[in-house]
Tab-separated table of C-alpha atoms in Angstrom:
chain	number	residue	atom	x	y	z
B	1	MET	CA	26.540	-6.742	5.556
B	2	LYS	CA	22.974	-6.413	4.396
B	3	ASP	CA	22.253	-6.170	0.669
B	4	LEU	CA	19.002	-5.265	-1.038
B	5	PHE	CA	19.098	-8.577	-2.960
B	6	ASP	CA	19.383	-10.716	0.167
B	7	MET	CA	16.881	-13.551	0.440
B	8	VAL	CA	15.056	-12.775	3.688
B	9	GLU	CA	12.134	-13.788	5.854
B	10	PHE	CA	9.136	-11.495	6.168
B	11	GLY	CA	6.998	-12.962	8.904
B	12	ASP	CA	5.990	-16.391	7.569
B	13	LEU	CA	6.910	-15.410	4.002
B	14	LYS	CA	10.219	-15.731	2.192
B	15	LEU	CA	11.313	-12.863	-0.058
B	16	ASN	CA	13.831	-12.879	-2.914
B	17	SER	CA	15.002	-9.365	-1.969
B	18	ARG	CA	14.361	-6.566	0.499
B	19	ILE	CA	12.526	-4.465	-2.110
B	20	VAL	CA	8.754	-4.094	-1.754
B	21	ARG	CA	6.902	-2.726	-4.722
B	22	THR	CA	3.856	-0.667	-3.701
B	23	GLY	CA	1.311	0.321	-6.349
B	24	LEU	CA	-1.085	3.248	-6.502
B	25	TRP	CA	-3.141	3.937	-9.653
B	26	GLU	CA	-4.363	1.462	-12.267
B	27	SER	CA	-5.011	3.156	-15.602
B	28	GLN	CA	-4.786	0.099	-17.864
B	29	ARG	CA	-7.964	-1.633	-16.714
B	30	GLU	CA	-11.055	-2.015	-18.845
B	31	LYS	CA	-13.988	0.315	-18.147
B	32	SER	CA	-15.867	-2.603	-16.643
B	33	GLY	CA	-13.032	-3.000	-14.128
B	34	ASN	CA	-11.587	-6.142	-15.646
B	35	MET	CA	-7.842	-6.656	-15.847
B	36	THR	CA	-6.167	-6.390	-19.241
B	37	PRO	CA	-3.241	-8.276	-20.842
B	38	GLU	CA	-1.091	-5.169	-20.214
B	39	ILE	CA	-1.701	-5.477	-16.467
B	40	TYR	CA	-0.770	-9.155	-16.366
B	41	ASN	CA	2.354	-8.487	-18.423
B	42	ARG	CA	3.449	-5.629	-16.153
B	43	TYR	CA	3.055	-7.762	-13.034
B	44	GLU	CA	4.967	-10.630	-14.603
B	45	ASN	CA	7.850	-8.312	-15.473
B	46	MET	CA	7.949	-7.036	-11.888
B	47	ALA	CA	7.807	-10.550	-10.428
B	48	ALA	CA	10.630	-11.732	-12.703
B	49	SER	CA	12.843	-8.717	-11.937
B	50	GLY	CA	14.048	-9.680	-8.460
B	51	VAL	CA	11.464	-7.856	-6.357
B	52	GLY	CA	10.828	-9.315	-2.906
B	53	LEU	CA	7.148	-8.516	-2.408
B	54	ILE	CA	4.498	-6.961	-4.658
B	55	ILE	CA	1.726	-4.827	-3.192
B	56	THR	CA	-0.874	-4.172	-5.875
B	57	GLU	CA	-2.268	-0.923	-7.099
B	58	LEU	CA	-5.151	0.271	-4.971
B	59	PHE	CA	-8.368	-1.747	-5.023
B	60	SER	CA	-11.193	0.598	-4.070
B	61	LEU	CA	-13.657	-0.837	-1.582
B	62	TYR	CA	-16.543	1.031	-3.194
B	63	PRO	CA	-17.018	1.702	-6.937
B	64	ARG	CA	-18.143	5.303	-6.302
B	65	ASP	CA	-15.308	6.299	-3.995
B	66	VAL	CA	-13.303	9.377	-4.992
B	67	PHE	CA	-10.379	7.306	-6.367
B	68	SER	CA	-12.408	4.481	-7.914
B	69	LYS	CA	-12.224	5.863	-11.466
B	70	TYR	CA	-8.413	5.625	-11.288
B	71	THR	CA	-8.244	2.148	-9.724
B	72	ASN	CA	-9.727	-1.313	-9.866
B	73	THR	CA	-12.433	-2.336	-7.415
B	74	VAL	CA	-13.363	-5.668	-5.888
B	75	ASN	CA	-16.936	-5.248	-7.088
B	76	TYR	CA	-17.192	-6.906	-10.480
B	77	SER	CA	-18.307	-10.419	-11.248
B	78	ARG	CA	-15.014	-11.862	-12.525
B	79	PHE	CA	-12.775	-10.350	-9.866
B	80	VAL	CA	-11.858	-13.571	-8.062
B	81	ARG	CA	-11.191	-15.462	-11.318
B	82	GLU	CA	-8.942	-12.716	-12.686
B	83	ALA	CA	-7.233	-12.247	-9.339
B	84	ARG	CA	-6.381	-15.945	-9.304
B	85	ASP	CA	-4.866	-15.647	-12.789
B	86	LEU	CA	-2.769	-12.689	-11.599
B	87	THR	CA	-1.553	-14.287	-8.371
B	88	ASP	CA	-0.773	-17.594	-10.093
B	89	LEU	CA	1.374	-15.684	-12.597
B	90	VAL	CA	3.308	-13.850	-9.871
B	91	HIS	CA	3.765	-17.023	-7.814
B	92	ILE	CA	5.584	-18.719	-10.710
B	93	TYR	CA	8.538	-16.513	-9.690
B	94	ASP	CA	8.185	-17.344	-5.964
B	95	VAL	CA	7.114	-13.766	-5.210
B	96	PRO	CA	4.321	-13.121	-2.679
B	97	ILE	CA	1.675	-10.570	-3.577
B	98	PHE	CA	-0.583	-8.484	-1.313
B	99	ALA	CA	-3.811	-6.771	-2.360
B	100	GLN	CA	-3.980	-3.110	-1.318
B	101	LEU	CA	-7.488	-2.203	-0.132
B	102	GLY	CA	-8.456	1.458	0.089
B	103	LEU	CA	-11.389	3.481	1.360
B	104	VAL	CA	-10.834	7.204	0.858
B	105	GLN	CA	-14.243	8.749	1.449
B	106	TYR	CA	-17.349	7.206	2.945
B	107	ASN	CA	-20.421	8.102	0.890
B	108	LYS	CA	-23.980	7.085	1.674
B	109	ARG	CA	-26.675	7.772	-0.893
B	110	LEU	CA	-26.729	11.572	-1.296
B	111	GLU	CA	-24.349	12.165	1.609
B	112	GLN	CA	-20.783	12.516	0.353
B	113	ASN	CA	-17.496	12.333	2.273
B	114	ILE	CA	-19.223	11.865	5.616
B	115	LYS	CA	-17.251	13.162	8.585
B	116	VAL	CA	-15.982	10.680	11.147
B	117	GLU	CA	-18.258	12.005	13.884
B	118	ASP	CA	-21.306	11.624	11.607
B	119	VAL	CA	-20.675	7.976	10.786
B	120	THR	CA	-23.230	5.872	12.654
B	121	VAL	CA	-22.501	2.566	14.368
B	122	GLU	CA	-24.572	0.922	11.602
B	123	ASP	CA	-22.285	2.588	9.044
B	124	ILE	CA	-19.252	1.251	10.914
B	125	ARG	CA	-20.690	-2.266	10.787
B	126	LYS	CA	-21.327	-1.938	7.039
B	127	ILE	CA	-17.795	-0.738	6.327
B	128	GLN	CA	-16.324	-3.504	8.480
B	129	THR	CA	-18.467	-6.145	6.769
B	130	ASP	CA	-17.589	-4.893	3.294
B	131	MET	CA	-13.863	-4.888	4.107
B	132	ILE	CA	-14.046	-8.387	5.552
B	133	VAL	CA	-15.856	-9.623	2.434
B	134	ALA	CA	-13.200	-7.940	0.262
B	135	ALA	CA	-10.487	-9.696	2.285
B	136	GLN	CA	-12.205	-13.025	1.729
B	137	LYS	CA	-12.291	-12.329	-2.014
B	138	PHE	CA	-8.569	-11.604	-1.907
B	139	ASP	CA	-8.029	-14.898	-0.091
B	140	TYR	CA	-10.073	-16.819	-2.669
B	141	GLY	CA	-8.141	-14.983	-5.398
B	142	GLY	CA	-4.828	-16.387	-4.175
B	143	PHE	CA	-3.308	-13.275	-2.632
B	144	ASP	CA	-0.814	-13.894	0.159
B	145	GLY	CA	-1.825	-10.837	2.131
B	146	ILE	CA	-3.869	-7.672	2.369
B	147	GLN	CA	-2.673	-4.125	2.944
B	148	LEU	CA	-5.157	-1.999	4.889
B	149	GLY	CA	-4.856	1.714	4.174
B	150	LEU	CA	-4.486	3.382	7.592
B	151	GLY	CA	-2.195	6.063	6.217
B	152	ASN	CA	-2.139	9.183	4.054
B	153	TYR	CA	-5.578	10.842	4.383
B	154	TYR	CA	-7.677	7.765	3.684
B	155	PHE	CA	-10.871	7.257	5.675
B	156	LEU	CA	-9.410	4.911	8.282
B	157	SER	CA	-6.414	7.189	8.838
B	158	ARG	CA	-8.818	10.014	9.649
B	159	PHE	CA	-10.848	7.719	11.877
B	160	ILE	CA	-7.838	6.959	14.088
B	161	ASN	CA	-6.613	10.573	14.090
B	162	PRO	CA	-7.714	12.863	16.978
B	163	THR	CA	-7.770	15.853	14.597
B	164	PHE	CA	-10.674	14.295	12.674
B	165	ASN	CA	-12.236	11.982	15.272
B	166	SER	CA	-14.190	13.870	17.928
B	167	ARG	CA	-16.601	11.040	18.685
B	168	THR	CA	-17.773	10.497	22.256
B	169	ASP	CA	-18.807	6.842	21.948
B	170	LYS	CA	-16.580	3.763	22.159
B	171	TYR	CA	-15.093	4.630	18.747
B	172	GLY	CA	-13.690	7.980	19.881
B	173	GLY	CA	-11.506	9.447	22.596
B	174	SER	CA	-8.550	7.262	23.555
B	175	THR	CA	-6.081	5.767	21.090
B	176	LEU	CA	-7.578	2.326	21.654
B	177	ASN	CA	-11.116	3.576	21.037
B	178	ARG	CA	-10.174	5.363	17.802
B	179	LEU	CA	-8.466	2.182	16.612
B	180	ARG	CA	-11.311	-0.090	17.729
B	181	MET	CA	-13.031	-0.165	14.312
B	182	VAL	CA	-9.821	-1.441	12.703
B	183	LEU	CA	-9.019	-3.945	15.445
B	184	GLU	CA	-12.500	-5.485	15.230
B	185	MET	CA	-12.020	-5.988	11.485
B	186	ILE	CA	-8.571	-7.467	11.898
B	187	LYS	CA	-9.873	-10.067	14.343
B	188	VAL	CA	-12.444	-11.334	11.854
B	189	ILE	CA	-10.030	-11.269	8.887
B	190	LYS	CA	-7.523	-13.309	10.909
B	191	ASN	CA	-10.221	-15.820	11.857
B	192	THR	CA	-11.720	-16.230	8.377
B	193	THR	CA	-8.753	-16.008	5.969
B	194	LYS	CA	-5.147	-17.134	5.642
B	195	LEU	CA	-3.990	-13.633	4.693
B	196	HIS	CA	-0.914	-11.867	6.040
B	197	ILE	CA	-2.232	-8.511	7.312
B	198	ASN	CA	-0.130	-5.441	6.579
B	199	CYS	CA	-1.161	-1.953	7.678
B	200	ARG	CA	0.014	1.182	5.908
B	201	LEU	CA	0.380	3.710	8.706
B	202	ASN	CA	1.298	7.397	8.952
B	203	ALA	CA	4.408	8.027	11.040
B	204	PHE	CA	2.969	11.466	11.850
B	205	ASP	CA	0.692	13.939	10.097
B	206	GLY	CA	1.713	17.466	11.071
B	207	THR	CA	-1.842	18.590	11.867
B	208	THR	CA	-2.679	20.551	15.031
B	209	ASN	CA	-3.409	18.099	17.849
B	210	GLY	CA	-3.042	15.271	15.332
B	211	MET	CA	-0.992	12.106	15.167
B	212	THR	CA	2.471	12.284	16.685
B	213	LEU	CA	5.190	9.693	16.343
B	214	ASN	CA	4.672	8.661	19.973
B	215	GLU	CA	1.011	7.880	19.327
B	216	THR	CA	1.906	6.073	16.103
B	217	ILE	CA	4.215	3.869	18.148
B	218	ASP	CA	1.332	3.126	20.542
B	219	ILE	CA	-0.879	2.281	17.555
B	220	ALA	CA	1.818	0.037	16.070
B	221	LYS	CA	2.007	-1.879	19.352
B	222	LEU	CA	-1.768	-2.297	19.459
B	223	LEU	CA	-1.877	-3.482	15.848
B	224	GLU	CA	0.815	-6.068	16.549
B	225	LYS	CA	-0.943	-7.214	19.730
B	226	HIS	CA	-4.188	-7.756	17.818
B	227	GLY	CA	-2.701	-9.794	14.977
B	228	VAL	CA	-1.221	-7.463	12.362
B	229	ASP	CA	1.737	-9.190	10.699
B	230	SER	CA	3.685	-6.199	9.294
B	231	LEU	CA	3.610	-2.424	8.864
B	232	GLN	CA	4.472	0.021	6.108
B	233	ILE	CA	5.368	3.521	7.276
B	234	THR	CA	4.229	6.477	5.194
B	235	ARG	CA	3.092	10.069	5.651
B	236	PRO	CA	0.202	12.205	4.349
B	237	ARG	CA	0.688	13.445	0.800
B	238	SER	CA	3.885	11.429	0.496
B	239	PRO	CA	4.108	11.641	-3.335
B	240	GLN	CA	4.152	15.438	-3.099
B	241	PHE	CA	6.839	15.267	-0.438
B	242	PHE	CA	9.197	12.930	-2.286
B	243	THR	CA	10.536	15.109	-5.087
B	244	ARG	CA	13.871	15.166	-6.857
B	245	GLU	CA	15.009	18.089	-4.693
B	246	ASN	CA	14.310	16.621	-1.255
B	247	ARG	CA	14.662	12.871	-1.781
B	248	GLN	CA	17.719	12.928	0.539
B	249	LYS	CA	15.735	14.583	3.370
B	250	ASN	CA	13.519	11.771	4.525
B	251	PRO	CA	12.149	12.130	8.077
B	252	LEU	CA	10.483	8.732	7.734
B	253	ILE	CA	13.846	7.025	8.232
B	254	LYS	CA	14.207	8.088	11.867
B	255	ALA	CA	10.494	7.496	12.493
B	256	ALA	CA	10.659	3.994	11.016
B	257	GLU	CA	13.651	3.167	13.216
B	258	GLU	CA	11.785	4.238	16.349
B	259	ILE	CA	8.795	2.112	15.368
B	260	ILE	CA	11.089	-0.854	14.638
B	261	ASP	CA	12.545	-0.499	18.134
B	262	ASN	CA	9.077	-0.931	19.637
B	263	VAL	CA	7.588	-3.842	17.671
B	264	SER	CA	8.772	-7.294	16.650
B	265	ILE	CA	6.925	-7.532	13.320
B	266	PRO	CA	8.520	-6.467	9.989
B	267	VAL	CA	8.410	-2.732	9.216
B	268	ILE	CA	8.735	-1.367	5.664
B	269	LEU	CA	10.113	2.109	4.969
B	270	GLY	CA	7.740	3.689	2.464
B	271	GLY	CA	9.361	5.685	-0.341
B	272	GLY	CA	12.160	8.174	-0.759
B	273	VAL	CA	14.903	5.998	-2.292
B	274	ASN	CA	16.111	5.875	-5.871
B	275	SER	CA	19.461	4.079	-6.208
B	276	GLN	CA	21.105	0.788	-5.306
B	277	ASN	CA	23.950	2.409	-3.369
B	278	GLN	CA	21.530	4.643	-1.464
B	279	ILE	CA	19.441	1.648	-0.426
B	280	ASN	CA	22.423	-0.454	0.652
B	281	ASP	CA	23.855	2.455	2.639
B	282	LEU	CA	20.492	2.857	4.355
B	283	LEU	CA	20.189	-0.857	5.105
B	284	ASN	CA	23.648	-0.951	6.694
B	285	SER	CA	23.465	2.312	8.646
B	286	THR	CA	20.008	1.824	10.178
B	287	SER	CA	17.796	-0.925	11.594
B	288	ILE	CA	15.593	-0.802	8.466
B	289	ASP	CA	15.383	-4.133	6.599
B	290	PHE	CA	12.707	-3.512	3.949
B	291	ILE	CA	12.324	-0.667	1.440
B	292	SER	CA	9.208	0.206	-0.550
B	293	MET	CA	9.392	1.711	-4.043
B	294	GLN	CA	6.533	2.838	-6.273
B	295	ARG	CA	7.433	5.321	-9.028
B	296	PRO	CA	10.649	3.565	-10.148
B	297	PHE	CA	8.439	0.568	-11.027
B	298	VAL	CA	6.103	2.868	-12.972
B	299	ASN	CA	9.081	4.145	-14.936
B	300	ASP	CA	10.395	0.634	-15.622
B	301	PRO	CA	8.760	-2.506	-14.165
B	302	SER	CA	11.978	-4.495	-14.759
B	303	PHE	CA	14.628	-2.045	-13.530
B	304	LEU	CA	15.856	-4.440	-10.822
B	305	VAL	CA	17.189	-6.757	-13.533
B	306	ASP	CA	19.641	-4.046	-14.598
B	307	TRP	CA	20.524	-3.324	-10.981
B	308	GLN	CA	21.520	-6.940	-10.395
B	309	ILE	CA	23.769	-6.829	-13.464
B	310	GLU	CA	25.281	-3.379	-12.856
B	311	GLY	CA	25.724	-3.554	-9.100
B	312	ASN	CA	25.330	0.224	-8.666
B	313	GLY	CA	22.065	0.891	-10.449
B	314	GLU	CA	19.995	4.047	-10.254
B	315	SER	CA	16.364	4.430	-11.251
B	316	HIS	CA	15.711	6.549	-14.329
B	317	CYS	CA	12.643	7.974	-12.571
B	318	ILE	CA	13.197	11.724	-12.118
B	319	THR	CA	10.460	12.026	-9.456
B	320	CYS	CA	8.436	14.418	-11.596
B	321	ASN	CA	5.245	13.002	-10.013
B	322	ASN	CA	3.338	13.098	-13.323
B	323	CYS	CA	2.197	9.506	-12.760
B	324	TYR	CA	0.746	10.644	-9.430
B	325	TRP	CA	-0.934	13.832	-10.649
B	326	LYS	CA	-2.264	12.258	-13.854
B	327	LYS	CA	-3.227	9.118	-11.930
B	328	THR	CA	-1.724	6.557	-14.288
B	329	SER	CA	0.202	3.332	-13.918
B	330	THR	CA	2.561	4.198	-16.790
B	331	CYS	CA	5.382	6.746	-17.060
B	332	HIS	CA	4.869	10.061	-18.915
B	333	ILE	CA	8.487	11.184	-19.132
B	334	ARG	CA	10.473	8.110	-20.084
B	335	PRO	CA	8.191	5.386	-21.432
B	336	CYS	CA	9.621	1.929	-21.067
B	337	LYS	CA	10.270	-0.538	-23.829
B	338	PRO	CA	6.913	-1.502	-25.360
B	339	GLU	CA	7.243	-5.115	-24.212
B	340	TYR	CA	7.136	-3.974	-20.569
B	341	TYR	CA	3.552	-2.819	-20.975
B	342	SER	CA	2.284	-4.907	-23.888
B	343	PRO	CA	1.544	-8.630	-23.907
B	344	SER	CA	4.211	-10.859	-25.365
B	345	ILE	CA	3.653	-11.929	-28.936
């Protein structure tokens, strides 16, 4: 039988459990972007808890992107030095860590949130170059991998979606053409870094003439063929979907299984679980091997320690989504013990 605390392989990496922590907002950074002692302490508590893989809070590609005031960016002078301190700390516990890179809106001078069809080929080359440079910074900073945001309603998810991409050049039309911008980047990242490449991908989006599960499967196959090492399956506006009332109704489970059946790389189910028994039941009744959690780690970065002791643990997160709406990396309803967020004395 599978258990969430199994030691498992994840591509070329070895994980201490099947639990993947995925971050979102970073509210404890300094205004200059620098990491604080509270951030290092939180990551150390997560790494020591029994988590298998840590995916960081979002790093914004551009400092003036719509989410950049709620996240760190890669664009400050001490980023690589501080990233190395963070990754060295996590690696003490034999836990791999991926940097999550996000581009939500593409802005150019006075033009804001430029539509996919209005992005020029020169713009595409700039975005690709900036993402490749960010990946190289992550590599220098000691990260084991990079997560590219192809899901939710981030810029690249819209670029590969026929609802938003009506281009008539080689970056529009067929599935391959709409994915071309991403595939070109992946090739260079693979050739210039040692990073494991993970893509966060929508299973479907529910828009008219938009992404269906069948096309997502085609995209997953193309990503694998061109060097992507793993996938995380999500959906647009997933934090709004996963509430206390509907956490048992998760359509991503069936979608993730269908994707797993069509690729040979690891696939992570993104969100929707809250208890040890629920996760183990899911692991043993489906083909899913890896589970992502975000808000339970906001509520308590060390909750997995209690789960290992209790054997039937349940997160104290009530899925109120205040951390999402208020865009913070700390819990508003049930603050954790002070030592979980403050540096050790």
